[in-house]
Coordinates of C-alpha atoms and ligand atoms in Angstrom, one line a residue:
M1 CA 22.9 0.3 -19.4
S2 CA 21.8 -2.2 -22.1
E3 CA 18.5 -4.0 -21.8
I4 CA 18.7 -6.0 -18.6
N5 CA 18.0 -9.3 -20.4
R6 CA 21.0 -8.7 -22.6
T7 CA 23.4 -8.4 -19.7
S8 CA 25.9 -11.1 -18.8
A9 CA 24.3 -11.3 -15.3
W10 CA 20.9 -12.1 -16.8
S11 CA 22.3 -14.9 -19.0
A12 CA 24.3 -16.3 -16.1
L13 CA 21.1 -16.4 -14.0
K14 CA 19.1 -18.1 -16.9
A15 CA 21.7 -20.9 -17.0
H16 CA 21.9 -21.1 -13.2
A17 CA 18.1 -21.4 -13.0
E18 CA 18.2 -24.5 -15.2
E19 CA 20.2 -26.1 -12.4
V20 CA 18.7 -24.7 -9.3
G21 CA 15.2 -24.9 -10.7
K22 CA 15.5 -28.7 -10.5
R23 CA 16.2 -28.7 -6.8
H24 CA 13.6 -29.1 -4.1
L25 CA 13.6 -26.7 -1.1
R26 CA 13.6 -29.8 1.2
E27 CA 17.0 -30.8 -0.3
M28 CA 18.4 -27.3 0.0
F29 CA 17.5 -27.3 3.7
H30 CA 18.9 -30.7 4.2
D31 CA 22.2 -29.8 2.5
A32 CA 22.5 -26.5 4.3
P33 CA 20.9 -26.6 7.8
D34 CA 22.2 -23.0 8.5
R35 CA 20.0 -21.5 5.8
F36 CA 18.1 -19.4 8.2
Q37 CA 21.3 -17.7 9.4
T38 CA 22.5 -17.3 5.8
F39 CA 19.4 -15.8 4.4
R40 CA 18.1 -13.7 7.4
R41 CA 18.4 -10.0 7.3
E42 CA 17.4 -7.4 9.9
A43 CA 16.8 -3.6 9.9
A44 CA 14.6 -1.0 11.5
G45 CA 12.7 -3.5 13.8
L46 CA 12.1 -5.9 10.9
T47 CA 13.4 -9.4 10.3
L48 CA 13.3 -10.8 6.8
D49 CA 13.6 -14.6 6.5
L50 CA 14.5 -15.3 2.9
S51 CA 15.7 -18.9 3.6
K52 CA 12.5 -20.4 2.1
Q53 CA 13.2 -18.9 -1.3
R54 CA 14.2 -21.5 -3.9
W55 CA 17.8 -20.1 -4.1
E56 CA 21.3 -20.7 -2.9
Q57 CA 24.1 -18.4 -2.0
D58 CA 25.3 -18.7 -5.6
T59 CA 22.0 -17.5 -6.8
V60 CA 22.1 -14.5 -4.5
D61 CA 25.6 -13.6 -5.7
R62 CA 24.4 -13.7 -9.3
L63 CA 21.3 -11.6 -8.5
L64 CA 23.5 -9.1 -6.7
E65 CA 25.6 -8.9 -9.9
L66 CA 22.4 -8.3 -11.8
A67 CA 21.6 -5.4 -9.5
E68 CA 25.0 -4.0 -10.0
Q69 CA 24.7 -4.3 -13.8
A70 CA 21.3 -2.6 -13.6
E71 CA 23.0 0.2 -11.7
V72 CA 20.8 -0.1 -8.6
P73 CA 23.2 1.7 -6.3
E74 CA 23.2 4.7 -8.6
A75 CA 19.4 4.6 -9.0
I76 CA 19.0 4.6 -5.2
R77 CA 21.3 7.6 -5.0
R78 CA 19.3 9.5 -7.7
L79 CA 16.0 8.7 -6.0
L80 CA 17.0 9.9 -2.6
A81 CA 18.8 13.0 -4.0
G82 CA 15.6 14.2 -5.7
E83 CA 16.8 13.7 -9.3
K84 CA 14.1 13.3 -11.9
V85 CA 13.5 9.5 -11.7
N86 CA 9.9 9.9 -12.9
I87 CA 11.0 10.2 -16.5
S88 CA 7.7 10.3 -18.3
E89 CA 6.5 13.1 -16.0
D90 CA 9.9 14.8 -15.8
R91 CA 10.0 15.1 -12.0
P92 CA 11.5 13.5 -8.9
A93 CA 9.7 11.1 -6.7
L94 CA 10.3 12.4 -3.3
H95 CA 8.1 10.6 -0.8
T96 CA 11.3 10.0 1.2
A97 CA 11.5 13.8 1.7
L98 CA 8.2 13.7 3.6
R99 CA 9.9 11.7 6.4
L100 CA 13.1 13.5 6.7
P101 CA 13.7 14.9 10.2
E102 CA 13.4 18.6 10.8
D103 CA 17.1 19.2 11.1
A104 CA 17.8 17.5 7.7
S105 CA 18.0 19.4 4.5
L106 CA 17.4 18.3 0.9
V107 CA 18.1 20.9 -1.7
V108 CA 16.4 20.2 -5.1
E109 CA 16.8 22.7 -7.8
G110 CA 18.1 25.3 -5.4
E111 CA 15.3 24.9 -2.8
D112 CA 15.5 23.1 0.5
L113 CA 12.3 21.0 0.7
V114 CA 12.5 20.1 4.4
P115 CA 11.1 23.4 5.8
G116 CA 8.0 23.1 3.6
V117 CA 7.4 19.5 4.6
H118 CA 7.6 20.4 8.3
A119 CA 5.4 23.4 7.9
T120 CA 2.7 21.1 6.6
L121 CA 3.3 18.8 9.5
A122 CA 2.9 21.7 11.9
R123 CA -0.4 22.7 10.2
M124 CA -1.6 19.1 10.5
D125 CA -0.6 19.2 14.2
A126 CA -2.6 22.3 14.8
M127 CA -5.7 20.7 13.1
V128 CA -5.4 17.5 15.0
E129 CA -5.1 19.4 18.2
R130 CA -8.3 21.3 17.4
F131 CA -10.2 18.2 16.7
L132 CA -9.0 16.1 19.7
S133 CA -9.7 19.0 22.1
G134 CA -13.2 19.5 20.8
Q135 CA -12.3 22.9 19.4
W136 CA -13.1 22.0 15.8
R137 CA -16.8 22.8 15.8
G138 CA -19.4 22.4 13.1
A139 CA -21.5 25.2 11.8
T140 CA -24.0 24.9 14.7
G141 CA -21.3 25.0 17.3
K142 CA -21.0 21.4 18.2
P143 CA -17.6 19.6 18.3
I144 CA -16.9 17.4 15.3
R145 CA -17.3 13.7 16.1
D146 CA -17.2 11.9 12.7
V147 CA -14.6 12.6 10.1
V148 CA -15.2 11.0 6.7
N149 CA -12.3 10.8 4.3
L150 CA -13.5 11.0 0.7
G151 CA -10.7 9.7 -1.6
V152 CA -9.8 6.8 -3.7
G153 CA -6.6 4.9 -4.6
G154 CA -3.6 6.5 -3.0
S155 CA -5.9 9.0 -1.4
D156 CA -7.7 6.2 0.4
L157 CA -5.8 3.0 0.7
G158 CA -2.8 4.3 2.7
P159 CA -4.8 6.1 5.4
L160 CA -7.3 3.3 5.5
M161 CA -4.7 0.6 5.9
V162 CA -2.7 2.5 8.6
T163 CA -5.6 3.7 10.7
N164 CA -6.8 0.1 10.8
A165 CA -3.4 -1.3 11.7
L166 CA -2.8 1.2 14.5
V167 CA -6.3 1.7 15.8
D168 CA -5.2 0.5 19.2
R169 CA -2.6 3.4 19.4
R170 CA -5.2 6.1 20.1
P171 CA -3.8 8.7 22.4
D172 CA -5.9 10.0 25.3
A173 CA -8.0 12.9 24.1
S174 CA -10.9 14.8 25.5
H175 CA -12.8 14.6 22.2
P176 CA -11.6 11.6 20.1
V177 CA -13.0 11.6 16.6
E178 CA -14.2 8.6 14.6
V179 CA -12.5 8.3 11.2
H180 CA -14.3 6.7 8.3
F181 CA -13.6 6.1 4.6
A182 CA -15.7 6.4 1.5
S183 CA -14.0 5.7 -1.8
T184 CA -16.4 4.1 -4.2
M185 CA -18.1 6.3 -6.9
D186 CA -21.4 4.3 -6.5
G187 CA -21.9 6.0 -3.1
S188 CA -22.5 2.8 -1.2
Q189 CA -20.2 3.6 1.7
L190 CA -21.2 7.3 1.8
A191 CA -24.9 6.5 1.7
E192 CA -24.5 4.4 4.8
Y193 CA -22.7 7.2 6.7
L194 CA -25.3 9.8 5.6
A195 CA -28.0 7.6 7.0
R196 CA -26.3 7.3 10.4
F197 CA -24.3 10.5 11.1
N198 CA -25.4 13.8 12.5
P199 CA -24.6 16.5 10.0
E200 CA -23.9 19.0 12.8
T201 CA -20.9 16.9 14.0
T202 CA -19.7 15.4 10.7
L203 CA -16.7 16.7 8.7
F204 CA -15.5 15.6 5.3
V205 CA -11.9 15.4 4.2
L206 CA -11.6 15.7 0.4
S207 CA -8.4 13.9 -0.4
S208 CA -7.3 14.0 -4.0
K209 CA -3.9 14.8 -5.4
S210 CA -5.4 16.0 -8.7
F211 CA -8.7 17.2 -7.3
T212 CA -10.3 16.0 -10.6
T213 CA -11.1 12.4 -9.7
I214 CA -14.8 11.9 -10.4
D215 CA -15.2 9.1 -7.8
T216 CA -14.1 11.5 -5.0
L217 CA -15.8 14.6 -6.5
S218 CA -19.2 12.8 -6.9
N219 CA -19.0 11.7 -3.3
A220 CA -18.1 15.2 -2.2
T221 CA -21.0 16.8 -4.1
T222 CA -23.4 14.4 -2.4
A223 CA -21.9 15.1 1.0
R224 CA -22.0 18.9 0.4
D225 CA -25.6 18.9 -0.6
W226 CA -26.5 16.6 2.3
L227 CA -24.9 19.1 4.8
L228 CA -26.3 22.2 3.2
A229 CA -29.8 20.8 3.1
R230 CA -29.7 19.8 6.7
L231 CA -27.8 22.6 8.3
N232 CA -29.2 25.6 6.7
G233 CA -31.1 27.4 9.5
V234 CA -30.6 24.7 12.0
S235 CA -30.5 25.3 15.8
R236 CA -28.6 28.5 16.1
E237 CA -30.7 31.7 16.4
E238 CA -28.8 33.5 13.7
G239 CA -29.2 30.6 11.3
V240 CA -26.4 28.9 9.5
D241 CA -25.1 30.1 6.2
R242 CA -23.6 28.2 3.4
S243 CA -20.1 29.6 3.8
L244 CA -20.0 28.6 7.4
V245 CA -21.0 25.1 6.5
M246 CA -18.4 24.9 3.8
R247 CA -15.8 26.3 6.2
Q248 CA -16.4 24.2 9.2
H249 CA -17.3 20.9 7.5
F250 CA -14.7 20.5 4.8
I251 CA -11.0 20.1 4.7
G252 CA -9.2 19.7 1.4
I253 CA -5.9 17.9 0.7
S254 CA -4.5 18.2 -2.7
A255 CA -1.6 19.3 -4.9
S256 CA -4.0 21.8 -6.5
P257 CA -4.9 24.7 -4.2
D258 CA -6.8 26.4 -7.0
K259 CA -9.1 23.5 -7.6
M260 CA -9.7 23.2 -3.9
A261 CA -10.6 26.9 -3.6
E262 CA -12.8 26.7 -6.7
W263 CA -14.7 23.8 -5.1
G264 CA -15.2 25.9 -2.0
I265 CA -12.6 24.7 0.5
S266 CA -11.5 27.7 2.6
S267 CA -7.7 28.4 2.2
D268 CA -6.9 27.8 5.9
H269 CA -8.6 24.4 5.8
Q270 CA -6.5 23.2 2.9
L271 CA -3.4 21.0 3.2
E272 CA -1.3 21.2 0.1
F273 CA 1.2 18.7 -1.1
W274 CA 3.6 18.6 -4.0
E275 CA 3.5 17.2 -7.5
W276 CA 6.7 15.3 -6.6
V277 CA 4.7 13.0 -4.3
G278 CA 3.0 10.2 -6.1
G279 CA -0.6 9.4 -5.1
R280 CA 0.2 5.9 -3.9
Y281 CA 3.3 7.2 -2.0
S282 CA 1.4 10.1 -0.3
L283 CA 0.3 8.8 3.1
W284 CA 3.4 10.5 4.7
G285 CA 2.1 14.0 4.4
G286 CA -1.3 15.8 4.4
I287 CA -3.0 12.7 2.9
G288 CA -2.1 11.1 6.3
L289 CA -4.4 13.5 8.2
P290 CA -6.9 10.7 9.0
I291 CA -4.0 8.7 10.4
A292 CA -2.9 11.5 12.6
L293 CA -6.5 12.0 13.8
V294 CA -6.5 8.3 15.0
I295 CA -3.0 7.9 16.4
G296 CA -2.3 11.5 17.3
M297 CA 0.5 13.6 15.8
D298 CA 3.2 11.9 18.0
G299 CA 2.2 8.6 16.6
F300 CA 2.2 10.0 13.1
R301 CA 5.8 11.3 13.7
E302 CA 6.8 7.8 14.9
L303 CA 5.4 6.4 11.7
L304 CA 7.6 8.8 9.7
A305 CA 10.6 8.0 11.8
G306 CA 10.2 4.3 11.2
A307 CA 10.0 4.9 7.4
H308 CA 13.0 7.2 7.6
A309 CA 15.0 4.5 9.4
M310 CA 14.2 2.2 6.5
D311 CA 15.2 5.0 4.0
R312 CA 18.6 5.3 5.8
H313 CA 19.1 1.6 5.7
F314 CA 18.2 1.6 2.0
Q315 CA 20.7 4.4 1.4
T316 CA 23.6 3.0 3.3
A317 CA 23.5 -0.8 3.6
P318 CA 25.5 -2.9 1.2
L319 CA 23.2 -4.5 -1.4
A320 CA 23.7 -8.0 0.1
D321 CA 22.4 -6.7 3.5
N322 CA 19.8 -4.3 2.1
L323 CA 16.3 -5.5 2.9
P324 CA 14.5 -3.8 0.1
V325 CA 17.1 -4.9 -2.4
M326 CA 17.1 -8.5 -1.2
L327 CA 13.2 -8.6 -1.2
A328 CA 13.2 -7.2 -4.7
L329 CA 15.8 -9.8 -5.9
A330 CA 13.8 -12.7 -4.5
G331 CA 10.8 -11.4 -6.6
I332 CA 13.0 -11.0 -9.7
W333 CA 14.3 -14.6 -9.2
N334 CA 10.9 -16.1 -8.9
N335 CA 9.3 -14.0 -11.7
N336 CA 12.0 -13.9 -14.3
F337 CA 13.9 -17.1 -13.7
L338 CA 11.6 -19.6 -12.0
D339 CA 8.6 -18.3 -14.0
I340 CA 6.5 -17.8 -10.9
R341 CA 4.2 -15.0 -11.8
A342 CA 1.8 -14.8 -8.9
H343 CA 2.5 -13.3 -5.5
S344 CA 0.3 -13.5 -2.4
I345 CA 0.5 -11.2 0.6
L346 CA -0.5 -12.9 3.8
P347 CA -0.5 -11.0 7.1
Y348 CA -1.0 -12.9 10.3
D349 CA -2.5 -10.0 12.3
G350 CA -6.0 -8.8 11.9
R351 CA -4.9 -5.2 12.2
L352 CA -3.2 -5.6 8.8
E353 CA -6.5 -6.3 7.1
Y354 CA -6.0 -3.8 4.3
F355 CA -2.2 -4.3 3.9
A356 CA -2.7 -6.5 0.8
A357 CA -5.1 -4.1 -0.8
Y358 CA -2.6 -1.3 -0.2
L359 CA 0.2 -3.3 -1.8
E360 CA -1.9 -4.2 -4.7
Q361 CA -1.9 -0.6 -5.7
L362 CA 1.6 0.1 -4.7
E363 CA 3.1 -2.8 -6.7
M364 CA 0.8 -3.3 -9.6
E365 CA 0.1 0.4 -10.3
S366 CA 3.8 1.1 -10.1
N367 CA 5.3 -1.9 -11.9
G368 CA 2.4 -3.2 -14.1
K369 CA 4.2 -1.8 -17.1
S370 CA 5.3 -3.3 -20.4
V371 CA 7.3 -0.5 -22.0
T372 CA 10.8 0.4 -20.9
N373 CA 12.1 3.9 -20.0
K374 CA 13.4 4.0 -23.6
G375 CA 9.9 3.4 -24.9
E376 CA 10.5 -0.1 -26.1
A377 CA 8.4 -3.2 -25.4
V378 CA 9.9 -5.2 -22.5
E379 CA 11.0 -8.7 -23.4
Y380 CA 10.5 -10.2 -19.9
S381 CA 7.7 -10.2 -17.4
T382 CA 7.4 -7.4 -14.9
C383 CA 5.1 -7.1 -12.0
P384 CA 3.4 -10.4 -11.0
V385 CA -0.2 -10.6 -10.2
L386 CA -0.3 -9.7 -6.6
W387 CA -3.1 -10.2 -4.2
G388 CA -3.7 -11.2 -0.6
Q389 CA -5.9 -11.5 2.4
L390 CA -5.4 -12.0 6.1
G391 CA -3.5 -15.3 6.3
P392 CA -5.7 -17.0 8.9
N393 CA -8.8 -16.3 6.8
A394 CA -7.1 -17.1 3.5
Q395 CA -6.2 -20.5 5.0
H396 CA -9.9 -21.3 4.8
A397 CA -10.3 -19.8 1.4
F398 CA -7.5 -19.9 -1.2
Y399 CA -4.7 -21.8 0.5
Q400 CA -6.0 -24.9 -1.3
L401 CA -4.6 -23.5 -4.5
L402 CA -1.3 -22.5 -2.9
H403 CA -0.8 -26.0 -1.7
Q404 CA -2.2 -28.1 -4.5
G405 CA -3.1 -25.9 -7.4
T406 CA -1.3 -26.0 -10.8
Q407 CA -0.1 -22.4 -10.5
A408 CA 3.1 -21.7 -8.4
V409 CA 2.7 -18.7 -6.1
E410 CA 5.3 -16.7 -4.1
C411 CA 4.0 -15.9 -0.7
D412 CA 4.9 -13.2 1.8
F413 CA 4.0 -14.1 5.4
I414 CA 3.9 -11.1 7.8
A415 CA 3.5 -11.3 11.5
P416 CA 4.4 -9.4 14.7
L417 CA 6.4 -11.4 17.3
S418 CA 4.8 -9.8 20.4
R419 CA 1.2 -8.9 21.0
Y420 CA -1.3 -8.4 23.8
D421 CA 1.3 -8.4 26.6
D422 CA -0.1 -5.0 27.6
V423 CA -3.7 -6.1 28.1
T424 CA -4.6 -5.1 31.7
D425 CA -7.0 -7.9 32.6
S426 CA -4.8 -10.9 33.3
A427 CA -7.3 -13.6 32.3
T428 CA -8.1 -11.9 29.0
R429 CA -4.4 -11.2 28.5
A430 CA -3.6 -14.9 28.9
H431 CA -6.3 -15.9 26.4
L432 CA -5.3 -13.3 23.8
M433 CA -1.6 -14.1 24.1
S434 CA -2.4 -17.8 23.6
Q435 CA -4.4 -16.8 20.5
H436 CA -1.4 -14.9 19.3
R437 CA 0.8 -17.9 19.7
L438 CA -1.7 -20.0 17.8
T439 CA -1.6 -17.5 15.0
L440 CA 2.2 -17.5 14.9
A441 CA 2.1 -21.3 14.9
N442 CA -0.2 -21.3 11.9
C443 CA 1.9 -18.8 10.1
F444 CA 5.1 -20.8 10.5
A445 CA 3.3 -24.1 9.8
Q446 CA 2.0 -22.8 6.5
S447 CA 5.3 -21.7 5.1
R448 CA 6.8 -24.9 6.3
V449 CA 4.2 -27.1 4.5
L450 CA 4.5 -24.9 1.4
M451 CA 8.3 -25.5 1.5
L452 CA 8.5 -29.2 2.4
G453 CA 5.2 -30.6 1.1
D454 CA 4.5 -34.1 2.3
D455 CA 7.8 -34.2 4.1
A456 CA 6.4 -31.9 6.8
I457 CA 4.5 -34.9 8.2
D458 CA 6.0 -37.9 9.9
D459 CA 3.8 -40.8 8.7
E460 CA 5.4 -42.3 5.7
G461 CA 2.6 -44.4 4.3
P462 CA 1.6 -44.1 0.7
R463 CA -1.2 -41.6 0.2
P464 CA -3.6 -41.1 -2.7
G465 CA -2.8 -38.2 -5.1
H466 CA -5.5 -35.9 -3.9
M467 CA -3.8 -35.9 -0.4
R468 CA -0.3 -35.2 -1.6
Y469 CA 1.5 -31.9 -1.2
R470 CA 4.3 -31.3 -3.7
G471 CA 5.9 -28.4 -1.6
N472 CA 8.8 -26.4 -3.1
Q473 CA 6.7 -23.2 -3.0
P474 CA 8.9 -20.2 -2.2
S475 CA 8.0 -17.8 0.5
T476 CA 9.4 -14.9 2.5
T477 CA 8.6 -14.4 6.2
L478 CA 8.7 -10.9 7.6
L479 CA 8.6 -10.5 11.3
L480 CA 8.0 -7.2 13.2
E481 CA 9.1 -7.1 16.8
R482 CA 5.6 -5.7 17.4
L483 CA 3.2 -3.7 15.3
T484 CA 3.9 -0.1 16.2
P485 CA 3.8 3.2 14.1
A486 CA 7.6 2.9 13.7
T487 CA 7.7 -0.7 12.5
L488 CA 4.7 -0.2 10.3
G489 CA 6.4 2.9 8.8
A490 CA 9.5 0.7 8.1
L491 CA 7.4 -2.1 6.6
I492 CA 5.7 0.2 4.1
A493 CA 8.9 1.9 3.2
L494 CA 10.5 -1.5 2.7
Y495 CA 7.9 -2.4 0.0
E496 CA 8.1 1.1 -1.6
H497 CA 11.8 0.6 -2.1
K498 CA 11.4 -3.0 -3.2
V499 CA 9.1 -1.8 -5.9
F500 CA 11.7 0.8 -6.9
V501 CA 14.6 -1.7 -7.1
Q502 CA 12.5 -4.1 -9.2
A503 CA 11.5 -1.2 -11.6
T504 CA 15.2 -0.3 -11.9
I505 CA 16.1 -3.8 -12.9
W506 CA 13.2 -4.0 -15.3
G507 CA 14.1 -0.6 -16.7
I508 CA 10.5 0.8 -16.2
N509 CA 9.2 3.9 -14.5
P510 CA 7.3 3.0 -11.3
F511 CA 6.1 6.5 -10.7
D512 CA 3.5 7.1 -13.5
Q513 CA 0.2 5.3 -14.2
W514 CA -0.8 6.0 -17.8
G515 CA -2.6 2.7 -17.9
V516 CA -5.5 4.1 -15.8
E517 CA -6.2 7.1 -18.0
L518 CA -8.0 5.7 -21.0
G519 CA -10.6 4.0 -18.9
K520 CA -11.4 7.3 -17.2
K521 CA -11.8 9.0 -20.6
I522 CA -14.0 6.3 -22.1
A523 CA -16.1 6.2 -18.9
N524 CA -16.9 9.9 -19.4
E525 CA -17.9 9.3 -23.0
T526 CA -20.1 6.3 -21.9
R527 CA -21.7 8.4 -19.2
D528 CA -22.7 11.0 -21.8
I529 CA -24.3 8.4 -23.9
I530 CA -26.2 6.9 -21.0
E531 CA -27.4 10.3 -19.8
K532 CA -28.2 12.0 -23.1
R533 CA -29.4 8.8 -24.8
E534 CA -27.4 9.7 -27.9
G535 CA -24.6 8.0 -29.7
V536 CA -25.2 4.4 -28.7
E537 CA -25.0 3.3 -32.4
A538 CA -21.3 4.0 -32.4
M539 CA -20.7 1.4 -29.7
D540 CA -19.7 -2.2 -30.2
A541 CA -22.5 -4.8 -29.9
S542 CA -21.8 -5.7 -26.3
T543 CA -21.5 -2.2 -24.9
R544 CA -24.7 -1.2 -26.9
G545 CA -26.6 -4.1 -25.4
L546 CA -25.4 -3.2 -21.9
I547 CA -26.3 0.4 -22.2
E548 CA -29.8 -0.5 -23.6
A549 CA -30.3 -2.8 -20.7
A550 CA -29.5 0.1 -18.3
W551 CA -32.0 2.4 -20.2
R552 CA -34.7 -0.3 -20.1
T553 CA -34.3 -0.6 -16.3
S554 CA -34.4 3.1 -15.7
D555 CA -37.5 3.4 -17.8
Q556 CA -39.4 1.0 -15.7
Ligands
F6P1 O1 -6.7 6.5 -11.3 C1 -5.5 6.1 -10.6 C2 -5.2 7.2 -9.7 O2 -4.7 8.3 -10.3 C3 -4.2 6.8 -8.6 O3 -2.9 6.8 -9.1 C4 -4.4 7.7 -7.5 O4 -3.9 7.3 -6.3 C5 -5.9 7.7 -7.5 O5 -6.3 7.7 -8.9 C6 -6.6 8.9 -6.9 O6 -6.1 10.1 -7.5 P1 -6.3 11.5 -6.8 O7 -5.6 11.5 -5.5 O8 -5.8 12.5 -7.8 O9 -7.8 11.7 -6.6

């Protein structure tokens, strides 16, 4: 394939954008009242409304041609077949293998990966069962109550986001555990837990694909010494020795069993995963243990099944009906042809509080690249700046900019259609269902105002400039029938595949992240200078000034 911006489809879209770019969404709706039917797509319990994108059927046809010229169908086949799509690291990207059903098979380089995947799920199952039945006991014999996940990035955001989204799906258990997350290297989250939790009933899950991440290891060391200092010799007559504490209070999840063992995680409390699972794509296996502890293993399997349903759809649906492909094309259209380089994620459901944070890593760490797979500088923009917040809260924060700022922003509105109909108390149910309708009304109203601008209101009188809304802001609305493990699994897989399709069109590798490495190296060098108080003279003036300020403070 030649560079995508040298294809005939790209040139045709450039010319087409000159025309369509002049049109306002309100005219498009006026001219084609059936836009919702035309641009709605459904799969795996999700409805995607792309009618508020600033495009027409012609545009979509041209974008589909672009996808063909970028060889998207072949790329999908290669991804799902386990070919080495992660070019710079010379390996496949097989997060989809983690959600294959047990009776499937996926042979990569002569080995069927499915039995190993399900063996890990079976080990997770046994661990979850031990916790939820009160059989996982701390070193002094008390059942574990608090589980703290120590991890960062992909070893934190996926489990954090999903456990929050599905916290109301807790199964009945004789000993439910509370799951907590500590990610920051400054220890602020951890310090708060250490001040509150009982060491006898607290267990730490060390989640780190590489098992070298300083953020996680520094939290882990603090946690280990806290446990050892408090549990040695506590309560049991025979005393508590170090190896028992290490064994009963730590689980490790990593692609590096050697490093886990070296750190002191006992081999039967390790969950291993594979190099072919990227960190930000890893919640579907061992890294998902905190999720399984909250929603139970049945719930976790439902999550996998939902993602698998989206994988099957991605694999088999024609491009024009394929949700991840269509979502990706909307982004390409905005970014590369309408020059809209900001993208906001706006869930209208408090349970999706961390969804935007999760997508920030998924999208920007995957596609925040400026060099093609051939090692050349890209000549077009790739991943937009993507950020978000719960929609109802963002309405009172940054929607001002969405409606009246100088910067155009593409928005994704996300909401479940049904909620609260299972609340047992009828008066509370009525209130909460009414709150849900209020939330949906706000969600739909915001995308309408963004689209129509002033035309969304009836009064025609002239209004001063500061009260005008220009409208014509593109958005996508994604509806879930309801928020369940299955629909959430499908939603996450939808975005994973969208990212892959966009990367394919841009000709970049979404599965590496070299852009984070230099910062880690320089941070280590800077740390040495701060600790040893040597070498500051080699720093630039700003960094030197900052380091000296830190020294002065610690000297006081
Ligand atoms: O520094 C970025 C990163 O490597 C992410 O890609 C990853 O999800 C995160 O750090 C944590 O890495 P690990 O799971 O190896 O600790």
